[in-house]
PDB file of C-alpha atoms in Angstrom:
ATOM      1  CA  UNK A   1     129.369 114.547 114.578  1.00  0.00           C
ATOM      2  CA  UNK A   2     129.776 111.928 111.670  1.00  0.00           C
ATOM      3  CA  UNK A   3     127.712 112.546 109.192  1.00  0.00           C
ATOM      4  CA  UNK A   4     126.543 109.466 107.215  1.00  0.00           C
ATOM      5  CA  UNK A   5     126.076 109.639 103.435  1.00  0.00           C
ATOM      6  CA  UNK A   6     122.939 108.324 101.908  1.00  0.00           C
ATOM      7  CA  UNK A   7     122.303 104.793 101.002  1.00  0.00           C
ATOM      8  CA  UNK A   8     119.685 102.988  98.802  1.00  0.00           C
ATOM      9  CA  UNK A   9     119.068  99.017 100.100  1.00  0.00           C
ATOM     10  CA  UNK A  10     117.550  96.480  98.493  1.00  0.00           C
ATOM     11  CA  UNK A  11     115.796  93.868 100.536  1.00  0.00           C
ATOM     12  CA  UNK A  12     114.088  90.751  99.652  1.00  0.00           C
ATOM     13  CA  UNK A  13     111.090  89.833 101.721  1.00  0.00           C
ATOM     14  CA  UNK A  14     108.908  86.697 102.197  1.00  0.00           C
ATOM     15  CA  UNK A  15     105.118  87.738 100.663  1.00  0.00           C
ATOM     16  CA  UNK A  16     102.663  85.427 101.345  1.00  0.00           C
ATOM     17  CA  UNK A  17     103.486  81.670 101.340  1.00  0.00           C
ATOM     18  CA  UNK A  18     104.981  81.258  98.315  1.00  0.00           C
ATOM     19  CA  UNK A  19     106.317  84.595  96.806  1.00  0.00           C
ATOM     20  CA  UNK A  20     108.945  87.095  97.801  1.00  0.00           C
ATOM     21  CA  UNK A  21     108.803  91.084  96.924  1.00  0.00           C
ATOM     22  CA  UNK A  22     111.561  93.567  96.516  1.00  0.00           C
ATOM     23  CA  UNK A  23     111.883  96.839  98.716  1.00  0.00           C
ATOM     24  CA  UNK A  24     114.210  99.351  98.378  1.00  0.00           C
ATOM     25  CA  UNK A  25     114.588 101.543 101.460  1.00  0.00           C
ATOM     26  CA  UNK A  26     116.833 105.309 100.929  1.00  0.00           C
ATOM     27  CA  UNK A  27     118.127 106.564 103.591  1.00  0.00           C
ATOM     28  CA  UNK A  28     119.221 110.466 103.175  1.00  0.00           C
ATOM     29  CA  UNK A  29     122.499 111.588 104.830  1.00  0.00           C
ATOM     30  CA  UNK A  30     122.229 111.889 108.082  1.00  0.00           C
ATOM     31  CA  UNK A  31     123.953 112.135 111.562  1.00  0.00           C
ATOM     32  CA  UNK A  32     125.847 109.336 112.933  1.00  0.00           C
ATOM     33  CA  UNK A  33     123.565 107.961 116.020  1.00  0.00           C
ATOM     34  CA  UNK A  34     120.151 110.166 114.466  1.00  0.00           C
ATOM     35  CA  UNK A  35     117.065 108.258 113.757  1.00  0.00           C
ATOM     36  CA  UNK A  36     115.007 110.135 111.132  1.00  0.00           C
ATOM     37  CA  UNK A  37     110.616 109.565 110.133  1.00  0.00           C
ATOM     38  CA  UNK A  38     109.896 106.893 107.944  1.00  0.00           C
ATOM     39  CA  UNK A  39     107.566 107.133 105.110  1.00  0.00           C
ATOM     40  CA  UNK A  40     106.743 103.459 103.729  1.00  0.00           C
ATOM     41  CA  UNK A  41     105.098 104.037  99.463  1.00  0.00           C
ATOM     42  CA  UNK A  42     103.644 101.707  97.103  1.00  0.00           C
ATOM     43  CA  UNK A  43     104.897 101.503  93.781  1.00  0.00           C
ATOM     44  CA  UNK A  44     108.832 100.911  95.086  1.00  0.00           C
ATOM     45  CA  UNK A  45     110.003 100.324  91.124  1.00  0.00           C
ATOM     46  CA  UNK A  46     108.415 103.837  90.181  1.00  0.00           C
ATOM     47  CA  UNK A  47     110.185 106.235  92.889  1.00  0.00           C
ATOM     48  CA  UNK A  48     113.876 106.623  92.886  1.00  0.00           C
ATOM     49  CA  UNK A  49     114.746 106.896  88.967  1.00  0.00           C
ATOM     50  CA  UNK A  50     117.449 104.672  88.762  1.00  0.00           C
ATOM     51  CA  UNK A  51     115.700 102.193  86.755  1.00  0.00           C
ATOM     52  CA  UNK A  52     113.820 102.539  83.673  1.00  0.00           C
ATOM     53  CA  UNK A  53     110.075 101.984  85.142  1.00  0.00           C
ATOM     54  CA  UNK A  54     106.929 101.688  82.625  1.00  0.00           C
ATOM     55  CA  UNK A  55     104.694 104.910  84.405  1.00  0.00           C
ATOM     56  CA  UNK A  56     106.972 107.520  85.087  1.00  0.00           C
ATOM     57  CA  UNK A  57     109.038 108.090  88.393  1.00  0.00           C
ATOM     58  CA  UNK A  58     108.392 110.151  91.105  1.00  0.00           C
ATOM     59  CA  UNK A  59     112.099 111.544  91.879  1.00  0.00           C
ATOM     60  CA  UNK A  60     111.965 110.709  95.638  1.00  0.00           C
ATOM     61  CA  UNK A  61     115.284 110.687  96.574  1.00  0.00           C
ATOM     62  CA  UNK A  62     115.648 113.888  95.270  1.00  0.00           C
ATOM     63  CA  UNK A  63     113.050 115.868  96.949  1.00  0.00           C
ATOM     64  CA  UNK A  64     114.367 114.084 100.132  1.00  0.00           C
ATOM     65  CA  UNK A  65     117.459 115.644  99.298  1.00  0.00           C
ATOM     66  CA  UNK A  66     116.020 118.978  98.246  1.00  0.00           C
ATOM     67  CA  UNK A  67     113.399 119.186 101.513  1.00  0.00           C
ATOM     68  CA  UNK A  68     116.622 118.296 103.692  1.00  0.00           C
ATOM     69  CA  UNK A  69     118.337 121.481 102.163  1.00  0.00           C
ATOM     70  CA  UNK A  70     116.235 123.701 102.891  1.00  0.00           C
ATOM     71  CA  UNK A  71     114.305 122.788 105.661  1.00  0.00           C
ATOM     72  CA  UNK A  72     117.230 120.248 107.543  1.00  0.00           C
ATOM     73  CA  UNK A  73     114.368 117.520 107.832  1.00  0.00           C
ATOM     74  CA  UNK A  74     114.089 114.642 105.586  1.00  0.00           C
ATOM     75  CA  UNK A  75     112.911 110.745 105.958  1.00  0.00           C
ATOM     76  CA  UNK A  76     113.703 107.595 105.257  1.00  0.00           C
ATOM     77  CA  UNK A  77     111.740 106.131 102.224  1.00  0.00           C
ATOM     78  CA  UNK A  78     110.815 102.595 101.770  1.00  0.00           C
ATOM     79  CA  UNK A  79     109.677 101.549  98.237  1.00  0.00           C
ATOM     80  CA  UNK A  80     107.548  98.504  97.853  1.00  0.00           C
ATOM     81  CA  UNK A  81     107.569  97.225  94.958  1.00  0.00           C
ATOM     82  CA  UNK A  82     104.226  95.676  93.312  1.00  0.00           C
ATOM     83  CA  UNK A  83     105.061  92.898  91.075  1.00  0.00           C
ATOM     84  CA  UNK A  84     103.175  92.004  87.513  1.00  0.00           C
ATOM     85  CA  UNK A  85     100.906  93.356  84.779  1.00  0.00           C
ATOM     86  CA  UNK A  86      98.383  95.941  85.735  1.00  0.00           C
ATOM     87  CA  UNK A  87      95.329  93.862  86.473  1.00  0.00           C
ATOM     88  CA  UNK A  88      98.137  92.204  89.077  1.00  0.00           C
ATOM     89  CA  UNK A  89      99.147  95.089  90.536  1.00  0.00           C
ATOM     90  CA  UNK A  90      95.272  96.290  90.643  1.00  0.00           C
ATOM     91  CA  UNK A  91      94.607  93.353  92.450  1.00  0.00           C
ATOM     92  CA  UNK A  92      97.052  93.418  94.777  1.00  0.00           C
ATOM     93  CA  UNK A  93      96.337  96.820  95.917  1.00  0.00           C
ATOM     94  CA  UNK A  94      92.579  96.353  95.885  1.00  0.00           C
ATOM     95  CA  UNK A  95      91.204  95.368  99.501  1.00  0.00           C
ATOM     96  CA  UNK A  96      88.700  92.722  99.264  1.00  0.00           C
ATOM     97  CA  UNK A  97      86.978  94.544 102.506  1.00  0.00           C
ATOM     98  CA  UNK A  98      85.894  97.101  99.996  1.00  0.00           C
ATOM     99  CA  UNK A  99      83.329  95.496  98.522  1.00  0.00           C
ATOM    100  CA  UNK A 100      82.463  93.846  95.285  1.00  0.00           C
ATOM    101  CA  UNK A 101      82.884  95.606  92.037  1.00  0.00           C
ATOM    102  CA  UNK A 102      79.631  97.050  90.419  1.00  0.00           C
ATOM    103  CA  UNK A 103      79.679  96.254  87.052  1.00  0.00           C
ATOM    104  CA  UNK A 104      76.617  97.650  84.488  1.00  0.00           C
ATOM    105  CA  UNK A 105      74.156  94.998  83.697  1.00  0.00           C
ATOM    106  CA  UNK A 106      74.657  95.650  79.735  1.00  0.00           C
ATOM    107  CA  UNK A 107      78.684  95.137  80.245  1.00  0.00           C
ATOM    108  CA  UNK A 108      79.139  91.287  79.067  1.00  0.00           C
ATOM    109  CA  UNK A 109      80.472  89.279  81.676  1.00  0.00           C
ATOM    110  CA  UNK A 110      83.509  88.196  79.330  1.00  0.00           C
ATOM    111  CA  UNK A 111      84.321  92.342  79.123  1.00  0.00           C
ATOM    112  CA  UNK A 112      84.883  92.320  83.283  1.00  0.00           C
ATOM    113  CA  UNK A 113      88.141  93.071  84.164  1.00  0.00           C
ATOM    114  CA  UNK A 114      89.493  89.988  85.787  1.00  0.00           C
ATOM    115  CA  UNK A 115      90.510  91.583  89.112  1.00  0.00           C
ATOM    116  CA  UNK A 116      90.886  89.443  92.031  1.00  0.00           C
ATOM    117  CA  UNK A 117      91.445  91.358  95.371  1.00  0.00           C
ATOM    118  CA  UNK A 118      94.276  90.512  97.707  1.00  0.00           C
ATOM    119  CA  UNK A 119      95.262  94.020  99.316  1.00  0.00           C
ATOM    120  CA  UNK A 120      94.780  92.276 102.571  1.00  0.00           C
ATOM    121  CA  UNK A 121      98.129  90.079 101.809  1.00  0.00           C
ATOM    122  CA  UNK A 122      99.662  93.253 101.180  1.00  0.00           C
ATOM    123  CA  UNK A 123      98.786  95.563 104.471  1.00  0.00           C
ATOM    124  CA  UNK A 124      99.598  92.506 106.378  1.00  0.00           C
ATOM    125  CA  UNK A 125     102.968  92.369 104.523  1.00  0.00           C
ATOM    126  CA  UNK A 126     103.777  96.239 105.160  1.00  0.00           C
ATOM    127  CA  UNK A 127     102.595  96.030 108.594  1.00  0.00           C
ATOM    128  CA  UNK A 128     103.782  92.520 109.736  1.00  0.00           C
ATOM    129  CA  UNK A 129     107.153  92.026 107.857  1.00  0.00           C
ATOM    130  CA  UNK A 130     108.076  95.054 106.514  1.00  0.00           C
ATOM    131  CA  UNK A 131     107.869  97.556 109.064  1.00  0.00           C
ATOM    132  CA  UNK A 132     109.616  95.206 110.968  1.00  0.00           C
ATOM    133  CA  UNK A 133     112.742  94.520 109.044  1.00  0.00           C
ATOM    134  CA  UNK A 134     112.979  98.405 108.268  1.00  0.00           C
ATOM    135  CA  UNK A 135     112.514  99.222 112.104  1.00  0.00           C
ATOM    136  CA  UNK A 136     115.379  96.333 113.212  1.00  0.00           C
ATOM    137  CA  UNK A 137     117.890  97.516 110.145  1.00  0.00           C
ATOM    138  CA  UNK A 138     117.387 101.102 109.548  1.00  0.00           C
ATOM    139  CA  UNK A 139     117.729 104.355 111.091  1.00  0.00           C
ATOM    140  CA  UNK A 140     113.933 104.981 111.875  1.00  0.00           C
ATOM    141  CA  UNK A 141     111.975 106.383 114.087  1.00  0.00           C
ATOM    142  CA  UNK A 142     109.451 104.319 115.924  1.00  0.00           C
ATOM    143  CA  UNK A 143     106.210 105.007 116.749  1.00  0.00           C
ATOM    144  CA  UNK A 144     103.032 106.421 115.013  1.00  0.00           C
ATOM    145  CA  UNK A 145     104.355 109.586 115.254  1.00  0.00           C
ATOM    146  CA  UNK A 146     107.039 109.455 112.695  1.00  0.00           C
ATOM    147  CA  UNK A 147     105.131 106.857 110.643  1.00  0.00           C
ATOM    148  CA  UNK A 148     103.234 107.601 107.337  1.00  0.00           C
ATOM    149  CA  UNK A 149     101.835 105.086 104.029  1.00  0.00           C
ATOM    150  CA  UNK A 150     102.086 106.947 100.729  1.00  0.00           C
ATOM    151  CA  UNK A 151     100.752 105.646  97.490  1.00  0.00           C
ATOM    152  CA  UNK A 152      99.129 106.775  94.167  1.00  0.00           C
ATOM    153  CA  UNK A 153      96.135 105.434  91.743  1.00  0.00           C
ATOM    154  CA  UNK A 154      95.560 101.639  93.343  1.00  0.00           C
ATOM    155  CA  UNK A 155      98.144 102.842  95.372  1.00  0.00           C
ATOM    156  CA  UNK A 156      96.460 105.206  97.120  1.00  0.00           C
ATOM    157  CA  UNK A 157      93.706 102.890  97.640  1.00  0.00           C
ATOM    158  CA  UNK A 158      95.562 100.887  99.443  1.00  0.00           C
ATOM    159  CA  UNK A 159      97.080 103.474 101.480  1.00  0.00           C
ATOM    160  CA  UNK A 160      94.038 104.430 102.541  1.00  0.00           C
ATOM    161  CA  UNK A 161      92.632 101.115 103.807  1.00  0.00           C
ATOM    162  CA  UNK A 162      95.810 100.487 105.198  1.00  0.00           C
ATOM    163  CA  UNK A 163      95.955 103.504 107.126  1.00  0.00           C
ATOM    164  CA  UNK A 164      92.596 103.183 108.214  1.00  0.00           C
ATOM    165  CA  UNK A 165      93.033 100.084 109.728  1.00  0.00           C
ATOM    166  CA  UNK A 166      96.055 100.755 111.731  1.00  0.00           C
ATOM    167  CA  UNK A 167      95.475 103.685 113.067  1.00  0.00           C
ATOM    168  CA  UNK A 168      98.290 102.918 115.721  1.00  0.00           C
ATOM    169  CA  UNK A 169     100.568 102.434 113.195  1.00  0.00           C
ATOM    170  CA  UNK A 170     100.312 105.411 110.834  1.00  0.00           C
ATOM    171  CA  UNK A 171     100.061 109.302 111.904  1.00  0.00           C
ATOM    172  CA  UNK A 172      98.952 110.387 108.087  1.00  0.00           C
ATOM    173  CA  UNK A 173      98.363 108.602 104.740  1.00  0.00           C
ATOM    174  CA  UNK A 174      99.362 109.913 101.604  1.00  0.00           C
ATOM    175  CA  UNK A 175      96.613 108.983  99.508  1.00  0.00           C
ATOM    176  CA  UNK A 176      97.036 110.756  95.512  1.00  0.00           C
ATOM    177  CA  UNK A 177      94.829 110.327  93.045  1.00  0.00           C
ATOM    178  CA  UNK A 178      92.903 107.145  94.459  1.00  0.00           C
ATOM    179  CA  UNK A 179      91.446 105.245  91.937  1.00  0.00           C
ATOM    180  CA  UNK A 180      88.518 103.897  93.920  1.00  0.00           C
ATOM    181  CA  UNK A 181      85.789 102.036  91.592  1.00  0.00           C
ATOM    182  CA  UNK A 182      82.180 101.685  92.345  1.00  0.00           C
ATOM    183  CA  UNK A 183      81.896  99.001  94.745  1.00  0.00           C
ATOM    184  CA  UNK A 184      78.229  97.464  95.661  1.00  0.00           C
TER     185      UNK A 184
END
């Protein structure tokens, strides 16, 4: 067999009506013709290490490659990137489903964090244009099955509502560290 060497893609993607957002999508070395699991992470700037990133990187590519040596299993990763300050990225990966924040009656309204919600735009951009364009380009698997959503802090937030609410989609959720606030 041919064996393929790994790649790292960049793709630019429509995100809601007026933006776009990066993903980068590694695909370890692999058989020609073999279709491997596909494992889809918030954060996308944070994971690879190629780039200097704010919060520390998560070495992905490189426990791919050390999980596939040992075990002969890896997965294709695909990075989403979250664009803009914190309180952005907060936002972003915040459901609005979840409820509103509870904030203490003594905290002065000008001390609220100025979070708006929109992880709704984003699970409908994983589910509806991302998973597509990695399933028509890539080497992936299809199906639940061989489908997971990874993420950390707000991250893992939004893993889990997104993995909640497409069950068919998703056979696991990564969810670390979630930083869920008090919602009312």
């Amino acid at each position: 067999m041919l064996m393929i060497g790994e790649t790292f893609t960049a793709l630019t993607l429509p995100y809601g009506a007026e933006h776009t957002k990066t993903v980068r999508v590694y695909v370890p070395a692999h058989e020609e013709g073999e279709t491997l699991p596909v494992i889809y992470m918030t954060d996308g700037q944070n994971l690879f290490g190629d780039i200097p990133v704010k919060y520390g990187c998560w070495y992905v590519g490189k426990t791919v490659r050390e999980h596939q040596q040992a075990t002969g299993h890896a997965a294709v990763i695909v990075g989403i990137y979250n664009d803009g300050e914190a309180m952005e990225r907060a936002g972003e990966l915040t459901p609005k489903a979840l409820g509103a924040f509870f904030y203490p009656p003594e905290m002065p309204p000008e001390a609220r964090p100025q979070l708006i919600p929109t992880g709704e735009v984003f699970d409908d951009f994983v589910v509806n244009t991302v998973m597509p364009a990695v399933e028509a380009q890539f080497p992936v698997k299809k199906g639940r099955a061989y489908t997971a959503f990874c993420g950390s802090s707000c991250g893992g937030v939004q893993t889990f509502y997104t993995v909640l609410s497409h069950p068919e989609k998703f056979s696991c959720g990564g969810v670390f560290s979630p930083a869920f606030p008090v919602y009312v």
